[in-house]
Coordinates of C-alpha atoms in Angstrom, one line a residue:
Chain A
X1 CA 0.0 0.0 0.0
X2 CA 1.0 3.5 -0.8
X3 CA 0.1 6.4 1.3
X4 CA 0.8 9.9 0.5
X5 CA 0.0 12.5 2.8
X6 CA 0.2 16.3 2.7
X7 CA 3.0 16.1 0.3
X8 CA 4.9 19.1 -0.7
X9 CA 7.5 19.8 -3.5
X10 CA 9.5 23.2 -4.3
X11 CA 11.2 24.0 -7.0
X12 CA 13.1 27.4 -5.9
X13 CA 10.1 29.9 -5.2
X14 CA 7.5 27.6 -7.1
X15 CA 5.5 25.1 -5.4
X16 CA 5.6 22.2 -7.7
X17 CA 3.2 19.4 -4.9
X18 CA 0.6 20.9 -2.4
X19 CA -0.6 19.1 0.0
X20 CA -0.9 16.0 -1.8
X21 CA -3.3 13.2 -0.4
X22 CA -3.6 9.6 -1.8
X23 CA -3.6 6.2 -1.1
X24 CA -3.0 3.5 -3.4
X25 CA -4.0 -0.1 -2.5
X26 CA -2.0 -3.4 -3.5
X27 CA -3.4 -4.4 -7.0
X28 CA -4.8 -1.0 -7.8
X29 CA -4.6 0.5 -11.2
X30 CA -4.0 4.2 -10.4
X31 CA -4.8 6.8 -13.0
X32 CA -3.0 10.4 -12.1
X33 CA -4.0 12.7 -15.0
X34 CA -4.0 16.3 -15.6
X35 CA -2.3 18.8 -18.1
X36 CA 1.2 18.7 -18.8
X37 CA 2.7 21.2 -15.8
X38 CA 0.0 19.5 -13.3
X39 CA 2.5 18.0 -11.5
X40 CA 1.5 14.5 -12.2
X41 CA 4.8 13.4 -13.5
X42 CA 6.6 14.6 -10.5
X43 CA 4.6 13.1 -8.1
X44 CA 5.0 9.9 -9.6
X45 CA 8.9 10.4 -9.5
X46 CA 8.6 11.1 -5.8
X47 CA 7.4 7.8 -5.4
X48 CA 10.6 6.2 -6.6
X49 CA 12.5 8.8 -4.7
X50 CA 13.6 9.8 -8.2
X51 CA 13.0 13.2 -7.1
X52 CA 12.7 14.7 -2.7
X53 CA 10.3 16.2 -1.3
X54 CA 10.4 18.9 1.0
X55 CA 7.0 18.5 3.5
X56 CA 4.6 15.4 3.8
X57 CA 5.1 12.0 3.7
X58 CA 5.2 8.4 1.1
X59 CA 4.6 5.6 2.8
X60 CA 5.6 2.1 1.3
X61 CA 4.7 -0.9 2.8
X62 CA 5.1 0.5 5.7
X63 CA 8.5 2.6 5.1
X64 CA 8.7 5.8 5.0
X65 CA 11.0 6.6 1.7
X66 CA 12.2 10.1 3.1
X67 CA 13.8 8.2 5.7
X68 CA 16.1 6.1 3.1
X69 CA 19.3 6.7 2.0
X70 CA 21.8 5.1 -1.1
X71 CA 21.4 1.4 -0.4
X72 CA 18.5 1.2 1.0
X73 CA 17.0 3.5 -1.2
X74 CA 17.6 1.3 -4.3
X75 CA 16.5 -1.5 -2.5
X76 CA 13.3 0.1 -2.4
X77 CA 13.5 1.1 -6.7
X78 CA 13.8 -2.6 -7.2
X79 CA 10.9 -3.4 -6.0
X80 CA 8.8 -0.2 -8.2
X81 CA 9.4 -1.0 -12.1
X82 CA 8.9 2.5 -14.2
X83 CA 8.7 2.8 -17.7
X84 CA 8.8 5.9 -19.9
X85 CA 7.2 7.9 -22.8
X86 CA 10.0 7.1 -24.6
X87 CA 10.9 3.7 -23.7
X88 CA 14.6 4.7 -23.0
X89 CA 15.9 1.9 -24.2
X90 CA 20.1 1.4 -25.5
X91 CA 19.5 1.2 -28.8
X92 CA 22.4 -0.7 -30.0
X93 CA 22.0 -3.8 -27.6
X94 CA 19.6 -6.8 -28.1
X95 CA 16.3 -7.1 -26.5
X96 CA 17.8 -9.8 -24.6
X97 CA 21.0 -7.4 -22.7
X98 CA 18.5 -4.4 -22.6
X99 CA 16.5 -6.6 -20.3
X100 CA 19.5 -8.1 -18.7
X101 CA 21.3 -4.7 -17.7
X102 CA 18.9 -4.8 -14.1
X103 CA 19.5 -8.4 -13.1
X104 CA 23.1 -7.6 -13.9
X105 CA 23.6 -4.6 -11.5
X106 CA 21.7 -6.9 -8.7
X107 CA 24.7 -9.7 -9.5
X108 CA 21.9 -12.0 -10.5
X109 CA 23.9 -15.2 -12.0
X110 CA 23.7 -15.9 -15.3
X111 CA 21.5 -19.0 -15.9
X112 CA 18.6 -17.3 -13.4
X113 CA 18.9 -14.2 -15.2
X114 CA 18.5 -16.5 -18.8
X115 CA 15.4 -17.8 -17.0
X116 CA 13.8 -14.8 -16.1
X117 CA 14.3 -12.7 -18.9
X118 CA 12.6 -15.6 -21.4
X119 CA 10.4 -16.0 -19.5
X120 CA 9.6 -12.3 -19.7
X121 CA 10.0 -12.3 -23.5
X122 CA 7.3 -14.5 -23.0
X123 CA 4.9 -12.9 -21.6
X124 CA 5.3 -9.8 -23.4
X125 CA 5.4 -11.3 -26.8
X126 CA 8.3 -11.0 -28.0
X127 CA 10.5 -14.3 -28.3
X128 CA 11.2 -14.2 -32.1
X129 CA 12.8 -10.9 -31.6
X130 CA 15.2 -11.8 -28.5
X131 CA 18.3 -11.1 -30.1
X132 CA 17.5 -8.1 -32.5
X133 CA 19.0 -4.8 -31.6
X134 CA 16.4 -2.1 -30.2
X135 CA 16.7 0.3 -32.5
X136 CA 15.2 -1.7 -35.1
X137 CA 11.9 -2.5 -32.9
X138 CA 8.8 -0.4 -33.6
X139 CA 7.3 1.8 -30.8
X140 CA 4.9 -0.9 -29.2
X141 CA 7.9 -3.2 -29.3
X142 CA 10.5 -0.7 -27.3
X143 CA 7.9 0.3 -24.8
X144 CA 7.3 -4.6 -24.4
X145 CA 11.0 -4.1 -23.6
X146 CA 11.0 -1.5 -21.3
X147 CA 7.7 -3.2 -19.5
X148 CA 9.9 -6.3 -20.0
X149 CA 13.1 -4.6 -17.9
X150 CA 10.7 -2.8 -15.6
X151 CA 9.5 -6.0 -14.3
X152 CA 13.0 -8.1 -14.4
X153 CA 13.3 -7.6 -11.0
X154 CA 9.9 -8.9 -9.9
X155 CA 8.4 -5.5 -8.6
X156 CA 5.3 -5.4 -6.7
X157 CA 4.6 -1.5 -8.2
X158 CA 5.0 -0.1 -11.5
X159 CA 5.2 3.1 -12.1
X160 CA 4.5 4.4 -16.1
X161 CA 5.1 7.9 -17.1
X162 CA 2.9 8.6 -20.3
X163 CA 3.7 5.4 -21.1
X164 CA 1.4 5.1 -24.3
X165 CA 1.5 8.6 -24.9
X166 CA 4.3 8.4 -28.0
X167 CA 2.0 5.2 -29.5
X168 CA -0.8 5.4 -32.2
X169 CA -4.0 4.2 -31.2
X170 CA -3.6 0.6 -31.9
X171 CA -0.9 0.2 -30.2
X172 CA -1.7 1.8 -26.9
X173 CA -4.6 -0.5 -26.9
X174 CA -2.1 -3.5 -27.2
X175 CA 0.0 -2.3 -24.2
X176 CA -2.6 -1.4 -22.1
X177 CA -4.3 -4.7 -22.5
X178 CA -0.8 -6.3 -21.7
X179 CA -0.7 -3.9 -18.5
X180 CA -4.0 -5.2 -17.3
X181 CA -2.7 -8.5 -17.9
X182 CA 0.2 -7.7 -15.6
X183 CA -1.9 -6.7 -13.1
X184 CA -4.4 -9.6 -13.2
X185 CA -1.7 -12.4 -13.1
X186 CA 0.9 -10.9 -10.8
X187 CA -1.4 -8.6 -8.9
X188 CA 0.7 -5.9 -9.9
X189 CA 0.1 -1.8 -8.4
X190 CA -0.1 -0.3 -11.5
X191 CA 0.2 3.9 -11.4
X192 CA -0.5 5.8 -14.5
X193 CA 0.5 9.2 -15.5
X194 CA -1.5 10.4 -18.4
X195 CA -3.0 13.3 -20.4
X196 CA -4.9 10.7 -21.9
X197 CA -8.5 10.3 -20.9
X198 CA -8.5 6.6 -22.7
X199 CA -6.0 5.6 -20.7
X200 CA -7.8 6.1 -17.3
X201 CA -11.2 5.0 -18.7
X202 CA -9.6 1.6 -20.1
X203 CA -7.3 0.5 -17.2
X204 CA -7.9 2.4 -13.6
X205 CA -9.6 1.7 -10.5
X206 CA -9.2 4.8 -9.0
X207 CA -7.5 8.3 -10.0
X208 CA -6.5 11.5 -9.1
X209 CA -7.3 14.8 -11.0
X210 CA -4.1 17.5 -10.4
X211 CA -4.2 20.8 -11.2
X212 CA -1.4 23.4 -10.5
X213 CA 0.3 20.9 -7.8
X214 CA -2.9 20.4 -6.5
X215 CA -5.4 17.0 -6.1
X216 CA -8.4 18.5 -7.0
X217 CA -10.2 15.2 -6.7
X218 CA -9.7 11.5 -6.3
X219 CA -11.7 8.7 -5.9
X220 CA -13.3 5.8 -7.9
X221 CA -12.7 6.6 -11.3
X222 CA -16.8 5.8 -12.3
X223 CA -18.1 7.7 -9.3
X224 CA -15.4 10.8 -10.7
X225 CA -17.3 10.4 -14.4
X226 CA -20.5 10.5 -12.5
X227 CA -20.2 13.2 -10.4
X228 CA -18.3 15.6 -13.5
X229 CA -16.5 17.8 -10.6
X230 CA -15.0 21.2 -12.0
X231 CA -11.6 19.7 -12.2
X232 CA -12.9 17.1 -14.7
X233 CA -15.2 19.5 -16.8
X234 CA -11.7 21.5 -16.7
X235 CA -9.8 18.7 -18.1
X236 CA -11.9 17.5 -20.0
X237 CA -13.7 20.6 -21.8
X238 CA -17.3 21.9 -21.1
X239 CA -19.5 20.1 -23.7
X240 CA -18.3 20.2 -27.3
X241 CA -21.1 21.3 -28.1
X242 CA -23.5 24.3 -29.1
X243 CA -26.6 24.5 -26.4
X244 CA -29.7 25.8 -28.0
X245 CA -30.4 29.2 -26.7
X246 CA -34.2 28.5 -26.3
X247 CA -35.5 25.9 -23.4
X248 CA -33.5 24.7 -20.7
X249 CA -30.6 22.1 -21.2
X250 CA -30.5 18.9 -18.8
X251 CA -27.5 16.4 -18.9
X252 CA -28.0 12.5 -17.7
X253 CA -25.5 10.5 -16.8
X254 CA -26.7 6.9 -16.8
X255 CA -24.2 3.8 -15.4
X256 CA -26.4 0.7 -16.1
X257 CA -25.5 0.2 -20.2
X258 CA -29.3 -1.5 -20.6
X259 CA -31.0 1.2 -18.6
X260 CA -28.7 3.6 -21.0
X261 CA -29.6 1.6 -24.4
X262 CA -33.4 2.2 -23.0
X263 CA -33.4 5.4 -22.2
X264 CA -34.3 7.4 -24.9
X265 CA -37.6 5.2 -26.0
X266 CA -38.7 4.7 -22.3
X267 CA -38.9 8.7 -21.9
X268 CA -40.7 9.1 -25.2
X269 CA -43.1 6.3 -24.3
X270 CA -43.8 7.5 -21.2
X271 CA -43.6 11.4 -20.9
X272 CA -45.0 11.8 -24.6
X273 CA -44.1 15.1 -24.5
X274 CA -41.2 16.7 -27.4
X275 CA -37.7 17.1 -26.6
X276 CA -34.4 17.7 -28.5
X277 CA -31.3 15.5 -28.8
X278 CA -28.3 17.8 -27.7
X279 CA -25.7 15.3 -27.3
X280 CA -25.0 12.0 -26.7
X281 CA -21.9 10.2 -25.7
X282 CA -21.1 6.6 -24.1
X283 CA -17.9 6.1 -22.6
X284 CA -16.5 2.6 -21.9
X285 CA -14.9 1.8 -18.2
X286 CA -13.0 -1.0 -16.8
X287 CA -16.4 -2.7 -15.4
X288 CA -19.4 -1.0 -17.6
X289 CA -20.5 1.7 -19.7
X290 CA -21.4 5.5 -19.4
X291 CA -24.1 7.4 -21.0
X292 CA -24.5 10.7 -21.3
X293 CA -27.2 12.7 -22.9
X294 CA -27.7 16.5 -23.1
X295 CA -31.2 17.3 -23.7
X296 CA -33.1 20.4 -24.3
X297 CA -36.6 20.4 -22.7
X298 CA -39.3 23.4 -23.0
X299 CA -39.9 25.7 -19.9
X300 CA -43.1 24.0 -19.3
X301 CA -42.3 20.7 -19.8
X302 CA -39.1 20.8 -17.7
X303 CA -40.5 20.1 -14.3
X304 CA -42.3 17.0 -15.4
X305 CA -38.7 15.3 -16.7
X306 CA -37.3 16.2 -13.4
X307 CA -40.0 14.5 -11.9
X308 CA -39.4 11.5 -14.1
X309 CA -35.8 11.5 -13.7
X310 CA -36.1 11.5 -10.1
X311 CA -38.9 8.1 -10.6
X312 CA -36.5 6.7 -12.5
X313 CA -33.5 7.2 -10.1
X314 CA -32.0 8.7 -12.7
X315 CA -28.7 11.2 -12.3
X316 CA -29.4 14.6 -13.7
X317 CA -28.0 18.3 -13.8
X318 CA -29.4 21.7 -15.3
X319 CA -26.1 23.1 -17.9
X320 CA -26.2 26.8 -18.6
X321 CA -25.0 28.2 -21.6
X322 CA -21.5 29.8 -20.9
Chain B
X1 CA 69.9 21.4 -52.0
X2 CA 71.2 18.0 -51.9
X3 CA 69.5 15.8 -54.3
X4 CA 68.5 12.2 -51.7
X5 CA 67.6 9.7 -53.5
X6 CA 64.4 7.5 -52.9
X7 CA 66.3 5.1 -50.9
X8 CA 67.6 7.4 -48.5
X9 CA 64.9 9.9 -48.2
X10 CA 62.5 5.9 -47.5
X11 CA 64.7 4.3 -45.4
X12 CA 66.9 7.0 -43.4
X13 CA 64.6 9.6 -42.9
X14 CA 61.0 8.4 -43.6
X15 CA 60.6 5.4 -41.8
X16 CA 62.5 6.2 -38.2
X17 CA 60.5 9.5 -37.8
X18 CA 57.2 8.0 -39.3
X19 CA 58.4 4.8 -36.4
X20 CA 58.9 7.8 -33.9
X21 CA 55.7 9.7 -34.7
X22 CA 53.5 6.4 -34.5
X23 CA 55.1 5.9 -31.1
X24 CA 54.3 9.5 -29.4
X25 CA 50.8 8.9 -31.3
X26 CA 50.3 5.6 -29.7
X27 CA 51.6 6.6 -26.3
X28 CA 50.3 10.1 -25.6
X29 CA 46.7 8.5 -27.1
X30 CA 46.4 5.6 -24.9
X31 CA 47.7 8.2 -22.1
X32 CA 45.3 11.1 -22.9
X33 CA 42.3 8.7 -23.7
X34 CA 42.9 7.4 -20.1
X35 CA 42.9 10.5 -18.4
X36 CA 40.1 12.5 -20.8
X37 CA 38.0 9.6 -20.5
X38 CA 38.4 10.1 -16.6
X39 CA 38.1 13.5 -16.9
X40 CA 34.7 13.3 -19.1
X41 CA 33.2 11.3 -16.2
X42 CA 33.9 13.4 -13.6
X43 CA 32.9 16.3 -15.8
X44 CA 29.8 14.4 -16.6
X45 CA 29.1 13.5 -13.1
X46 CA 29.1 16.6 -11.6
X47 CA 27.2 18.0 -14.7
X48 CA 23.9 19.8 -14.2
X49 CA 21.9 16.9 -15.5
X50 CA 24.7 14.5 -13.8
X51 CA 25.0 11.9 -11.7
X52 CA 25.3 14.2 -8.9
X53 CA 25.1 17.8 -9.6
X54 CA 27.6 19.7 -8.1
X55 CA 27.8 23.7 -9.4
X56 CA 31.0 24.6 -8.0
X57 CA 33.2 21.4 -8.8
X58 CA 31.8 21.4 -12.4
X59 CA 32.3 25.0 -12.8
X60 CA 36.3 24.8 -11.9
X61 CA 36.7 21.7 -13.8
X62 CA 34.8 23.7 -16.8
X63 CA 37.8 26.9 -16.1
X64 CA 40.2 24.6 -16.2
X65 CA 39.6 22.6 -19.3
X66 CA 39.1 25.8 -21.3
X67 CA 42.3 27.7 -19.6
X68 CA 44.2 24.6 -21.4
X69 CA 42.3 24.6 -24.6
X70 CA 42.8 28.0 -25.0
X71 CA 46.7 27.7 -25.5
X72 CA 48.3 27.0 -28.9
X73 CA 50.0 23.8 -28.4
X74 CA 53.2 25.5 -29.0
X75 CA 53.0 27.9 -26.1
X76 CA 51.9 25.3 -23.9
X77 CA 54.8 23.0 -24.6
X78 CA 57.2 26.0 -24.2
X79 CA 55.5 27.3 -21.0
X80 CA 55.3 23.8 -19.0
X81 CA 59.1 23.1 -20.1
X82 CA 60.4 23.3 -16.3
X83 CA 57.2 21.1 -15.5
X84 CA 58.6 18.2 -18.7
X85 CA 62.2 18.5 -17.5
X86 CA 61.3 17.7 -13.6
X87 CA 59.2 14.9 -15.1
X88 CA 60.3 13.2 -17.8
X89 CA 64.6 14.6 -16.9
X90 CA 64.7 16.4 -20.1
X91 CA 63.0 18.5 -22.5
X92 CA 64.0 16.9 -26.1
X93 CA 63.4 13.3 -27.5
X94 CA 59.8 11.9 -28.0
X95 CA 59.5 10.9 -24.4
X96 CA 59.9 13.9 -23.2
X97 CA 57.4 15.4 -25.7
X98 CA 55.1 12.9 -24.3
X99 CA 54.0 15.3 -21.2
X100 CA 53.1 18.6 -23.2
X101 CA 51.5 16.2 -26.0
X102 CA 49.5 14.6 -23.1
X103 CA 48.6 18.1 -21.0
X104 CA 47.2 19.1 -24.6
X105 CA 44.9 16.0 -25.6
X106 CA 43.4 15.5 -22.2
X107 CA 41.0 18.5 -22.0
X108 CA 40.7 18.1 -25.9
X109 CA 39.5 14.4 -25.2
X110 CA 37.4 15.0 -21.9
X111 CA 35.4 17.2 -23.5
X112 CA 34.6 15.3 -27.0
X113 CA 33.5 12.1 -24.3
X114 CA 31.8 14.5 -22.5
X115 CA 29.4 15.7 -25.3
X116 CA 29.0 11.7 -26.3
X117 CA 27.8 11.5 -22.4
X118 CA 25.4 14.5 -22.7
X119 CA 23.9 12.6 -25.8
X120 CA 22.6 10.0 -23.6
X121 CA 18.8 10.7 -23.0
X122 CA 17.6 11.7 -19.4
X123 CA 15.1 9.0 -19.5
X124 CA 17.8 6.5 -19.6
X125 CA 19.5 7.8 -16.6
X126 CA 16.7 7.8 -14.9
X127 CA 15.3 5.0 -16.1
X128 CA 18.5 3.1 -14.8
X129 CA 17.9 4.3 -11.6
X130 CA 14.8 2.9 -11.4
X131 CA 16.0 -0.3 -11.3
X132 CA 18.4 0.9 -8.7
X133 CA 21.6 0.8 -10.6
X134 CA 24.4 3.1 -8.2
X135 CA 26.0 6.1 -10.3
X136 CA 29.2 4.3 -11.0
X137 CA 26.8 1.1 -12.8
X138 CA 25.2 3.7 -14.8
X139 CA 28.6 4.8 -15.8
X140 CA 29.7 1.6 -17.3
X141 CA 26.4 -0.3 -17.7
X142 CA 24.5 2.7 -19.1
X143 CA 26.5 5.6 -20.1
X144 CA 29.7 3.6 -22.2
X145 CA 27.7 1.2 -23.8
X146 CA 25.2 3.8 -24.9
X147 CA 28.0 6.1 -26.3
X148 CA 30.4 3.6 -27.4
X149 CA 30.0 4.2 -31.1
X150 CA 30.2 8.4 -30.4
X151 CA 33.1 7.6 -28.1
X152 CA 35.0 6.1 -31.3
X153 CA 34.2 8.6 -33.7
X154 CA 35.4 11.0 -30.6
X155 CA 38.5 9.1 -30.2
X156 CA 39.4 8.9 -33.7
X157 CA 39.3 12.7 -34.0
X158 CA 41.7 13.3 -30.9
X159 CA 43.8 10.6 -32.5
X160 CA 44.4 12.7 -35.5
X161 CA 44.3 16.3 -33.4
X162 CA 47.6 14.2 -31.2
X163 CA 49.5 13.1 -34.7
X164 CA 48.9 17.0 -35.6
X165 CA 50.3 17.9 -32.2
X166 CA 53.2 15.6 -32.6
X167 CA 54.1 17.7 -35.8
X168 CA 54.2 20.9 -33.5
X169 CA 56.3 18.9 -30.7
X170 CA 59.1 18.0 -33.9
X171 CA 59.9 21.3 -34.2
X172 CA 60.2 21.2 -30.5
X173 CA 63.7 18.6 -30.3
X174 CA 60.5 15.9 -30.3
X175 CA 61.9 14.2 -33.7
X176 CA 59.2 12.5 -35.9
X177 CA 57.9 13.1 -39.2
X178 CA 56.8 17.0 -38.3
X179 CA 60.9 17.6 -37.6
X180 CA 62.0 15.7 -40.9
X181 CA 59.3 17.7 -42.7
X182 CA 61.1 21.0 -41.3
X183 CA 64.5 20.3 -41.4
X184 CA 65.3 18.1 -44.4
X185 CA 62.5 19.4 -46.0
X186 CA 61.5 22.8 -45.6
X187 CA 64.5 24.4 -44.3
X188 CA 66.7 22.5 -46.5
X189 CA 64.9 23.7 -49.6
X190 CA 64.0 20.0 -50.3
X191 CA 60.2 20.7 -52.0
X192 CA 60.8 16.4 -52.7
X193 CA 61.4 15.5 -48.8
X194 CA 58.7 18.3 -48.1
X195 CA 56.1 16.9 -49.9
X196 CA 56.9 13.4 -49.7
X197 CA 56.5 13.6 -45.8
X198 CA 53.0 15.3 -46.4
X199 CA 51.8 13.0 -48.3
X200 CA 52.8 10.0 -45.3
X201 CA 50.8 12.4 -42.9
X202 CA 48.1 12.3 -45.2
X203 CA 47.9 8.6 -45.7
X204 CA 48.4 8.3 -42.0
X205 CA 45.5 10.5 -41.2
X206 CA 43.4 8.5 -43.9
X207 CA 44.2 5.0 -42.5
X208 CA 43.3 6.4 -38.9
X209 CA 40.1 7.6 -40.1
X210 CA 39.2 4.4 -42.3
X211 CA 40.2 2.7 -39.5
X212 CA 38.2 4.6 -36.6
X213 CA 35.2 4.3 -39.3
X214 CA 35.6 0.4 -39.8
X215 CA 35.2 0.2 -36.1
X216 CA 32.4 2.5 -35.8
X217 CA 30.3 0.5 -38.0
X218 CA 31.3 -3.0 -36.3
X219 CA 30.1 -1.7 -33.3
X220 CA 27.1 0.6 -34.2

């Protein structure tokens, strides 16, 4: 378990970390995301001890890192993996000593380290291409190596720093789905730093918005979607699109994907009264689906869909134009 | 001007000062390779992005390298005679011309290996000590194999800048194929010497570079 609490970080007169408070469970998959100057990227470094910290506290496991020093501090590194944006990789060695280069500043002997590393190569798919230099590996195939090297050393926490974030679509999905593998067979803690919104919906449990070295909000990364806090409609963009200026606009946010699929011909069937399609949008979690629909209802009409809304259980709010 | 013939001018002047000048090359390389390379790591390691920045230590080192650089080899040689005598017990003969040569490549050398060190991306560095490698692994684990290829290419130019320098150190009581060029050459009115010496330098300088370049690729 992870626990940071009131964590501060100055760079000269700027405060970089304010008052930073998370906790991070074994087996989580831990989305950090915010704009690039958030913070989130050193926050994650603190972790590792990569960079200090000048107030608060990271617990790990019990230890506190502030209080560890050379030895003990890289004792600690080689249990937390990290991989990279840009896979940092040496280009001109094999796959195979690119992996190897942990195991041999640990003085793990040779045949273990031939045993762990294949069986690595393994798991990340990429046996046929043990012995070819790095530099001639595509993107997705660096960043298998680094996930490969991060996790020579059997970690129990792996830290990625927009780790998808140099990859085209296709292959973000690959390595996130062999992430989530990771953390399903090995019961890996997983932390992601991203500016991606994919990322978190695809692979976290929980997350943390930062703004400005702040935590604007964290918790359960469906309750987050659902609740739309300022910070996330910051991130994220008020509505792409226009709001009619006539009639009043009401957004619903529906987690059940069947009561979602339903929703638009159970409120035509049973309010019968008109109503315009604003927007609609479904966004696909971890464990389920959610829907959101702008609508824009007449003056009169608006308090009987509130009262339906509230029948149905349903999660609503009134959006103002800007 | 006395007319050598090919015989003499091959065997009695060009090929004991080409066997002198590959020897002050070979030497004062292998000794300013030793001490740049150390030189590039401390620089390196102190550096701002380092392995453990450290303002005022790089910043002396930094005066230092450029106070050498800054002299014309010549001047340098002259000025750090008393130093070459005290070492080495006299000032002429290629030993003796190893010291200046050596004073003169070291800075020239730390800082080419430096530059390949700076190449290496931050990510790496940091991504080393993620696994927990100490700074000295990331020196040898991380930093030379990374750079090897640039540290060639690096070396291979100081080689070349030190048979240049060894030319200079000739004209010093040095010997080599920079004196011959002078002497039985140029101040003898020999254009045939002259040129013929040139023309070793160059091919010298060529097989260095093929050379350096051959090993460059192997290793790429």
């Amino acid at each position: 378990m992870i626990t940071i609490e009131n964590l501060h970080k100055r760079y000269h007169d700027t405060e970089v970390l304010n008052s930073i408070n998370i906790t991070i469970d074994d087996g989580d998959i831990y989305g950090l995301i915010g704009r690039s100057g958030a913070g989130k990227s050193t926050l994650l470094r603190c972790i590792n001890g990569l960079e200090t910290f000048q107030g608060g506290s990271i617990v790990i496991d019990g230890v506190d890192i502030a209080t560890l020093h050379d030895k003990s501090l890289r004792e600690l590194r080689k249990n937390i993996g990290m991989i990279f944006q840009g896979f940092s990789l040496i280009d001109r060695k094999t796959v195979y000593e690119n992996i190897a280069i942990p195991l041999e500043c640990w003085h793990i002997p040779k045949p273990e380290q031939k045993e762990r590393i294949e069986k690595l190569l393994k798991i990340v798919g990429l046996e046929s291409k043990r012995d070819q230099k790095a530099r001639d590996l595509s993107g997705g195939q660096k960043q298998r190596v680094a996930i490969a090297r991060a996790m020579v050393m059997n970690p129990k926490i792996l830290l990625c720093d927009e780790a998808t974030s140099a990859l085209d679509p296709k292959t973000t999905d690959e390595i996130l789905e062999l992430l989530l593998e990771l953390n399903k067979e090995y019961g890996i803690t997983i932390i992601m730093v991203t500016h991606q919104m994919s990322v978190i919906h695809r692979m976290c449990t929980k997350m943390s918005i930062l703004e400005n070295g702040h935590c604007m909000v964290s918790g359960d990364v469906k309750e987050v979607f659902l609740e739309q806090p300022q910070a996330l409609q910051n991130l994220v963009g008020i509505l792409e699109c226009n709001l009619p200026e006539t009639g009043i606009n009401i957004e619903v946010l529906i987690t059940d994907e069947a009561v979602g699929q339903q929703f638009h011909s159970d409120l035509s069937l049973s309010l019968k009264k008109p109503y315009k399609l604003i927007n609609s949008s479904l966004t696909h979690y971890r464990e389920g689906v959610l829907s959101a629909f702008v609508i824009n209802v007449s003056q009169e009409d608006y308090q009987d869909f509130l009262d339906y809304f509230d029948a149905n259980h349903l999660n609503y709010k009134r959006i103002e134009r800007e | 001007m006395v007319d050598y013939s090919w015989n003499v001018i091959i065997f009695q002047i060009i090929f004991p000062s080409m066997g002198v000048t590959l020897l002050m090359v070979l030497c004062a390389t292998v000794l300013a390779c030793l001490l740049g390379f150390c030189l590039a790591i401390a620089l390196f390691w102190v550096g701002k992005h380092g392995l453990s920045p450290n303002e005022k230590c790089y910043a002396t080192l930094n005066i230092v390298v450029s106070f050498i650089r800054s002299f014309p080899f010549i001047i340098l040689a002259i000025s750090i005679l008393p130093i070459t005598r005290f070492i080495t017990g006299s000032v002429i003969g290629w030993e003796s011309a190893l010291f200046p040569l050596t004073v003169a490549a070291t800075p020239f050398m730390g800082r080419i290996f430096e530059n390949c060190f700076k190449e290496v991306s931050l990510d790496l560095i940091d991504a080393a000590r993620s696994f927990g490698a100490t700074n000295l692994q990331i020196v040898f684990k991380i930093l030379i194999p990374a750079t090897l290829p640039s540290i060639v290419n690096g070396g291979v130019l100081s080689v070349i800048q030190i048979l240049s320098l060894t030319t200079i150190a000739g004209t010093l009581g040095a010997g080599g194929i920079g004196a011959s060029a002078l002497i039985y050459g140029y101040q003898s009115f020999n254009d045939k010497i002259m040129y013929t010496l040139v023309i070793v330098l160059f091919v010298l300088v060529l097989a260095i570079q093929l050379l350096g370049d051959y090993v460059y690729k192997r290793i790429k």
